[in-house]
PDB file of C-alpha atoms in Angstrom:
ATOM      1  CA  SER A 279     -71.899  -2.867  28.286  1.00 44.00           C
ATOM      2  CA  SER A 280     -69.781  -2.305  25.256  1.00 47.00           C
ATOM      3  CA  ARG A 281     -68.308  -5.069  23.229  1.00 51.00           C
ATOM      4  CA  ARG A 282     -64.907  -3.381  22.934  1.00 54.00           C
ATOM      5  CA  PHE A 283     -64.178  -3.461  26.586  1.00 50.00           C
ATOM      6  CA  PRO A 284     -64.988  -6.620  28.558  1.00 53.00           C
ATOM      7  CA  SER A 285     -65.343  -4.871  31.845  1.00 53.00           C
ATOM      8  CA  VAL A 286     -66.198  -1.320  31.191  1.00 52.00           C
ATOM      9  CA  SER A 287     -65.630   0.931  34.057  1.00 55.00           C
ATOM     10  CA  LEU A 288     -66.135   4.577  33.433  1.00 58.00           C
ATOM     11  CA  GLY A 289     -63.424   6.906  34.535  1.00 56.00           C
ATOM     12  CA  PRO A 290     -64.007  10.226  36.207  1.00 60.00           C
ATOM     13  CA  LEU A 291     -64.424  11.981  32.828  1.00 61.00           C
ATOM     14  CA  GLY A 292     -66.784   9.432  31.333  1.00 59.00           C
ATOM     15  CA  GLY A 293     -64.219   7.526  29.231  1.00 61.00           C
ATOM     16  CA  PRO A 294     -62.954   4.009  29.679  1.00 61.00           C
ATOM     17  CA  GLY A 295     -61.434   3.328  33.079  1.00 61.00           C
ATOM     18  CA  PRO A 296     -58.015   1.957  34.037  1.00 63.00           C
ATOM     19  CA  ILE A 297     -58.925  -1.688  33.455  1.00 63.00           C
ATOM     20  CA  ALA A 298     -60.053  -1.032  29.894  1.00 62.00           C
ATOM     21  CA  MET A 299     -56.906   0.978  29.156  1.00 65.00           C
ATOM     22  CA  ALA A 300     -54.698  -1.841  30.449  1.00 66.00           C
ATOM     23  CA  TRP A 301     -56.479  -4.246  28.110  1.00 65.00           C
ATOM     24  CA  LYS A 302     -55.779  -1.886  25.150  1.00 66.00           C
ATOM     25  CA  ARG A 303     -52.080  -1.595  26.023  1.00 66.00           C
ATOM     26  CA  LYS A 304     -51.782  -5.366  26.247  1.00 65.00           C
ATOM     27  CA  LYS A 305     -53.491  -5.803  22.891  1.00 64.00           C
ATOM     28  CA  ARG A 306     -51.221  -3.206  21.190  1.00 62.00           C
ATOM     29  CA  ALA A 307     -48.093  -4.880  22.571  1.00 56.00           C
ATOM     30  CA  GLU A 308     -49.142  -8.188  21.049  1.00 65.00           C
ATOM     31  CA  GLU A 309     -49.946  -6.686  17.633  1.00 69.00           C
ATOM     32  CA  GLY A 310     -46.548  -5.589  16.282  1.00 68.00           C
ATOM     33  CA  PRO A 311     -42.836  -5.132  16.885  1.00 72.00           C
ATOM     34  CA  SER A 312     -41.704  -3.119  19.803  1.00 72.00           C
ATOM     35  CA  VAL A 313     -38.911  -0.574  20.088  1.00 77.00           C
ATOM     36  CA  THR A 314     -36.468  -0.897  22.948  1.00 82.00           C
ATOM     37  CA  PHE A 315     -34.598   2.102  24.302  1.00 85.00           C
ATOM     38  CA  ASP A 316     -30.864   1.577  24.813  1.00 90.00           C
ATOM     39  CA  VAL A 317     -29.546   4.176  27.240  1.00 92.00           C
ATOM     40  CA  ALA A 318     -25.880   3.280  26.637  1.00 92.00           C
ATOM     41  CA  ALA A 319     -26.205   3.627  22.859  1.00 92.00           C
ATOM     42  CA  ARG A 320     -27.929   7.001  23.258  1.00 91.00           C
ATOM     43  CA  PHE A 321     -25.154   8.209  25.574  1.00 92.00           C
ATOM     44  CA  LYS A 322     -22.477   7.000  23.125  1.00 91.00           C
ATOM     45  CA  TYR A 323     -24.225   8.817  20.245  1.00 91.00           C
ATOM     46  CA  LEU A 324     -24.650  12.068  22.141  1.00 90.00           C
ATOM     47  CA  THR A 325     -21.067  12.177  23.485  1.00 92.00           C
ATOM     48  CA  GLY A 326     -19.416  11.023  20.246  1.00 93.00           C
ATOM     49  CA  PHE A 327     -19.883  14.157  18.116  1.00 93.00           C
ATOM     50  CA  ARG A 328     -16.411  15.516  18.883  1.00 93.00           C
ATOM     51  CA  LYS A 329     -14.754  12.149  18.285  1.00 93.00           C
ATOM     52  CA  ARG A 330     -16.482  11.662  14.978  1.00 94.00           C
ATOM     53  CA  LYS A 331     -15.644  15.205  13.875  1.00 95.00           C
ATOM     54  CA  LEU A 332     -11.949  14.745  14.719  1.00 95.00           C
ATOM     55  CA  GLN A 333     -11.992  11.411  12.894  1.00 96.00           C
ATOM     56  CA  ARG A 334     -13.398  13.076   9.776  1.00 96.00           C
ATOM     57  CA  GLN A 335     -10.788  15.857   9.976  1.00 97.00           C
ATOM     58  CA  LYS A 336      -7.934  13.346  10.301  1.00 97.00           C
ATOM     59  CA  GLN A 337      -9.266  11.337   7.377  1.00 97.00           C
ATOM     60  CA  GLY A 338      -9.476  14.507   5.284  1.00 97.00           C
ATOM     61  CA  ALA A 339      -5.895  15.462   6.224  1.00 97.00           C
ATOM     62  CA  ARG A 340      -4.705  11.966   5.258  1.00 97.00           C
ATOM     63  CA  GLN A 341      -6.452  12.266   1.898  1.00 97.00           C
ATOM     64  CA  VAL A 342      -4.851  15.660   1.230  1.00 97.00           C
ATOM     65  CA  MET A 343      -1.386  14.365   2.176  1.00 97.00           C
ATOM     66  CA  GLU A 344      -1.836  11.339  -0.083  1.00 97.00           C
ATOM     67  CA  LYS A 345      -2.936  13.546  -2.975  1.00 96.00           C
ATOM     68  CA  GLU A 346       0.102  15.820  -2.503  1.00 97.00           C
ATOM     69  CA  ARG A 347       2.360  12.748  -2.377  1.00 97.00           C
ATOM     70  CA  GLN A 348       0.867  11.447  -5.614  1.00 96.00           C
ATOM     71  CA  ASP A 349       1.306  14.867  -7.226  1.00 96.00           C
ATOM     72  CA  ARG A 350       5.003  14.903  -6.264  1.00 96.00           C
ATOM     73  CA  ILE A 351       5.404  11.372  -7.670  1.00 96.00           C
ATOM     74  CA  ASP A 352       3.716  12.429 -10.919  1.00 96.00           C
ATOM     75  CA  VAL A 353       5.936  15.529 -11.240  1.00 96.00           C
ATOM     76  CA  LYS A 354       9.084  13.414 -10.715  1.00 96.00           C
ATOM     77  CA  ARG A 355       7.878  10.825 -13.241  1.00 96.00           C
ATOM     78  CA  GLU A 356       7.174  13.534 -15.832  1.00 96.00           C
ATOM     79  CA  HIS A 357      10.604  15.065 -15.162  1.00 95.00           C
ATOM     80  CA  ARG A 358      12.311  11.687 -15.679  1.00 95.00           C
ATOM     81  CA  GLU A 359      10.369  11.165 -18.906  1.00 95.00           C
ATOM     82  CA  GLU A 360      11.410  14.606 -20.159  1.00 94.00           C
ATOM     83  CA  ILE A 361      15.076  13.885 -19.359  1.00 94.00           C
ATOM     84  CA  LYS A 362      14.874  10.533 -21.190  1.00 94.00           C
ATOM     85  CA  LYS A 363      13.203  12.186 -24.148  1.00 93.00           C
ATOM     86  CA  HIS A 364      15.880  14.872 -24.369  1.00 92.00           C
ATOM     87  CA  TRP A 365      18.634  12.278 -23.977  1.00 91.00           C
ATOM     88  CA  ARG A 366      17.160  10.329 -26.902  1.00 92.00           C
ATOM     89  CA  GLN A 367      17.007  13.550 -28.941  1.00 90.00           C
ATOM     90  CA  LEU A 368      20.662  14.249 -28.117  1.00 88.00           C
ATOM     91  CA  MET A 369      21.698  10.719 -29.139  1.00 89.00           C
ATOM     92  CA  TRP A 370      19.670  11.050 -32.335  1.00 89.00           C
ATOM     93  CA  ALA A 371      21.427  14.366 -33.124  1.00 86.00           C
ATOM     94  CA  GLU A 372      24.816  12.764 -32.497  1.00 84.00           C
ATOM     95  CA  LYS A 373      24.010   9.803 -34.764  1.00 84.00           C
ATOM     96  CA  ARG A 374      22.737  12.184 -37.414  1.00 84.00           C
ATOM     97  CA  ALA A 375      25.920  14.240 -37.192  1.00 80.00           C
ATOM     98  CA  ASP A 376      28.037  11.070 -37.371  1.00 80.00           C
ATOM     99  CA  ARG A 377      26.131   9.938 -40.474  1.00 80.00           C
ATOM    100  CA  MET A 378      26.540  13.354 -42.068  1.00 78.00           C
ATOM    101  CA  PHE A 379      30.203  13.952 -41.274  1.00 73.00           C
ATOM    102  CA  GLY A 380      31.590  10.522 -40.519  1.00 67.00           C
ATOM    103  CA  PRO A 381      31.953   8.861 -37.081  1.00 57.00           C
ATOM    104  CA  ALA A 382      35.370  10.290 -36.263  1.00 55.00           C
ATOM    105  CA  ALA A 383      34.952  13.804 -37.617  1.00 50.00           C
ATOM    106  CA  LEU A 384      35.474  15.487 -34.231  1.00 51.00           C
ATOM    107  CA  GLU A 385      38.115  13.117 -32.901  1.00 55.00           C
ATOM    108  CA  ASP A 386      40.328  13.030 -35.973  1.00 51.00           C
ATOM    109  CA  GLU A 387      42.533  15.889 -36.896  1.00 54.00           C
ATOM    110  CA  GLY A 388      41.893  14.962 -40.495  1.00 53.00           C
ATOM    111  CA  GLY A 389      38.752  16.032 -42.304  1.00 57.00           C
ATOM    112  CA  SER A 390      37.554  19.500 -42.972  1.00 67.00           C
ATOM    113  CA  LYS A 391      37.195  22.092 -40.258  1.00 70.00           C
ATOM    114  CA  ARG A 392      33.823  22.971 -41.659  1.00 73.00           C
ATOM    115  CA  ARG A 393      32.481  19.436 -41.012  1.00 70.00           C
ATOM    116  CA  ARG A 394      33.852  19.396 -37.478  1.00 70.00           C
ATOM    117  CA  ARG A 395      32.297  22.778 -36.748  1.00 76.00           C
ATOM    118  CA  ARG A 396      28.887  21.735 -38.133  1.00 76.00           C
ATOM    119  CA  LYS A 397      28.889  18.536 -36.082  1.00 74.00           C
ATOM    120  CA  ALA A 398      29.939  20.427 -32.942  1.00 77.00           C
ATOM    121  CA  ALA A 399      27.224  23.033 -33.576  1.00 79.00           C
ATOM    122  CA  LEU A 400      24.541  20.318 -33.910  1.00 77.00           C
ATOM    123  CA  ILE A 401      25.690  18.595 -30.705  1.00 78.00           C
ATOM    124  CA  ASN A 402      25.917  21.892 -28.810  1.00 80.00           C
ATOM    125  CA  LYS A 403      22.458  22.932 -29.965  1.00 81.00           C
ATOM    126  CA  ALA A 404      20.909  19.641 -28.812  1.00 77.00           C
ATOM    127  CA  SER A 405      22.698  19.700 -25.453  1.00 78.00           C
ATOM    128  CA  ALA A 406      21.778  23.375 -24.893  1.00 81.00           C
ATOM    129  CA  LYS A 407      18.149  22.535 -25.563  1.00 80.00           C
ATOM    130  CA  ALA A 408      18.296  19.633 -23.111  1.00 78.00           C
ATOM    131  CA  GLU A 409      19.938  21.819 -20.440  1.00 82.00           C
ATOM    132  CA  GLU A 410      17.346  24.525 -21.002  1.00 84.00           C
ATOM    133  CA  LEU A 411      14.502  22.065 -20.520  1.00 79.00           C
ATOM    134  CA  GLU A 412      16.148  20.632 -17.397  1.00 79.00           C
ATOM    135  CA  ALA A 413      16.428  24.161 -15.968  1.00 81.00           C
ATOM    136  CA  ALA A 414      12.775  24.846 -16.800  1.00 79.00           C
ATOM    137  CA  ALA A 415      11.721  21.599 -15.109  1.00 73.00           C
ATOM    138  CA  ALA A 416      13.802  22.452 -12.039  1.00 73.00           C
ATOM    139  CA  ALA A 417      12.233  25.924 -11.915  1.00 74.00           C
ATOM    140  CA  ALA A 418       8.738  24.398 -12.160  1.00 70.00           C
ATOM    141  CA  GLU A 419       9.242  22.370  -8.954  1.00 65.00           C
ATOM    142  CA  PRO A 420       7.774  24.127  -5.905  1.00 60.00           C
ATOM    143  CA  THR A 421      10.192  25.915  -3.644  1.00 58.00           C
ATOM    144  CA  ALA A 422      10.403  25.122   0.054  1.00 57.00           C
ATOM    145  CA  GLU A 423       9.083  28.447   1.369  1.00 64.00           C
ATOM    146  CA  PRO A 424       8.321  31.735  -0.367  1.00 65.00           C
ATOM    147  CA  GLU A 425      10.161  34.837   0.684  1.00 75.00           C
ATOM    148  CA  PRO A 426       8.298  36.957   3.263  1.00 76.00           C
ATOM    149  CA  VAL A 427       6.776  40.186   1.975  1.00 73.00           C
ATOM    150  CA  THR A 428       6.275  43.238   4.203  1.00 76.00           C
ATOM    151  CA  VAL A 429       3.591  45.764   3.298  1.00 72.00           C
ATOM    152  CA  ALA A 430       3.081  49.107   5.038  1.00 73.00           C
ATOM    153  CA  PHE A 431      -0.344  50.763   5.133  1.00 71.00           C
ATOM    154  CA  ASP A 432      -0.945  54.508   5.475  1.00 74.00           C
ATOM    155  CA  ALA A 433      -3.070  55.803   8.370  1.00 72.00           C
ATOM    156  CA  GLU A 434      -6.561  56.948   7.365  1.00 74.00           C
ATOM    157  CA  ASP A 435      -9.354  58.635   9.328  1.00 73.00           C
ATOM    158  CA  ASP A 436     -11.799  55.742   9.348  1.00 74.00           C
ATOM    159  CA  ASP A 437      -9.188  52.909   9.502  1.00 71.00           C
ATOM    160  CA  PRO A 438      -8.355  51.692  13.049  1.00 70.00           C
ATOM    161  CA  PHE A 439      -5.482  49.559  11.674  1.00 69.00           C
ATOM    162  CA  GLY A 440      -3.853  52.231   9.535  1.00 69.00           C
ATOM    163  CA  GLY A 441      -0.179  52.992   9.968  1.00 72.00           C
ATOM    164  CA  CYS A 442       0.771  49.319  10.480  1.00 74.00           C
ATOM    165  CA  GLU A 443       3.014  46.846   8.649  1.00 74.00           C
ATOM    166  CA  VAL A 444       2.020  43.348   7.644  1.00 71.00           C
ATOM    167  CA  THR A 445       4.494  40.549   6.844  1.00 74.00           C
ATOM    168  CA  THR A 446       3.257  37.546   4.886  1.00 71.00           C
ATOM    169  CA  THR A 447       4.718  34.550   3.119  1.00 70.00           C
ATOM    170  CA  VAL A 448       1.606  33.853   1.044  1.00 63.00           C
ATOM    171  CA  GLY A 449       2.594  36.157  -1.808  1.00 52.00           C
ATOM    172  CA  ALA A 450       2.686  39.711  -2.957  1.00 48.00           C
ATOM    173  CA  VAL A 451      -0.286  41.813  -1.888  1.00 49.00           C
ATOM    174  CA  GLY A 452      -2.221  43.031  -4.901  1.00 52.00           C
ATOM    175  CA  GLY A 453      -0.609  40.579  -7.312  1.00 48.00           C
ATOM    176  CA  PRO A 454       2.204  41.265  -9.762  1.00 49.00           C
ATOM    177  CA  SER A 455       0.724  44.594 -10.886  1.00 47.00           C
ATOM    178  CA  ALA A 456       0.766  46.134  -7.373  1.00 48.00           C
ATOM    179  CA  PRO A 457       2.730  49.391  -7.201  1.00 49.00           C
ATOM    180  CA  ALA A 458       5.670  49.758  -4.855  1.00 48.00           C
ATOM    181  CA  GLY A 459       5.105  51.085  -1.359  1.00 49.00           C
ATOM    182  CA  GLY A 460       2.309  48.691  -0.430  1.00 46.00           C
ATOM    183  CA  GLU A 461      -0.559  50.685  -1.947  1.00 47.00           C
ATOM    184  CA  ALA A 462      -3.216  48.571  -3.590  1.00 46.00           C
ATOM    185  CA  ALA A 463      -3.916  49.180  -7.278  1.00 44.00           C
ATOM    186  CA  GLY A 464      -6.602  51.778  -7.750  1.00 45.00           C
ATOM    187  CA  GLU A 465      -6.329  53.247  -4.221  1.00 45.00           C
ATOM    188  CA  ALA A 466      -5.940  56.975  -3.997  1.00 45.00           C
ATOM    189  CA  GLY A 467      -3.056  58.218  -1.790  1.00 40.00           C
TER     190      GLY A 467
END
């Protein structure tokens, strides 16, 4: 008899029999932690791939929308700051002109025409610069939708889609240097 197995019974192949194996299983179970198998949790994991993917996509879309919203807020804030800056410049130019020519140089009929003209020129220059910057800021804001562009392609021997027209709102095909007629730059007619 062996010391490892209290009741050694040899199996058909000469190894320990079923009683000895049961004793080993019992001893292993007492030795350490055991792992339980949760069928419901496995089912939830296996069937939840689509739900988790959609959840990630929605979260990504929310993040993109929030970033775009913050960008619009930043653009508006910068525009307001530019307007305030140009307003301060205009007021400074007016005060400077008043100091140079007197406070009532434009309103009074008295005084030299030259002074009135110089003050008016300074004020007009400052206001024109402010208007120009406002127009540039308004042009920098994104437009609602770009104009659609239609491009026609010539039929070629090896091109199954030749002879068709494509309309897109993404932008001009071939960039700003594309020649008229829809031919890409560098393509031989």
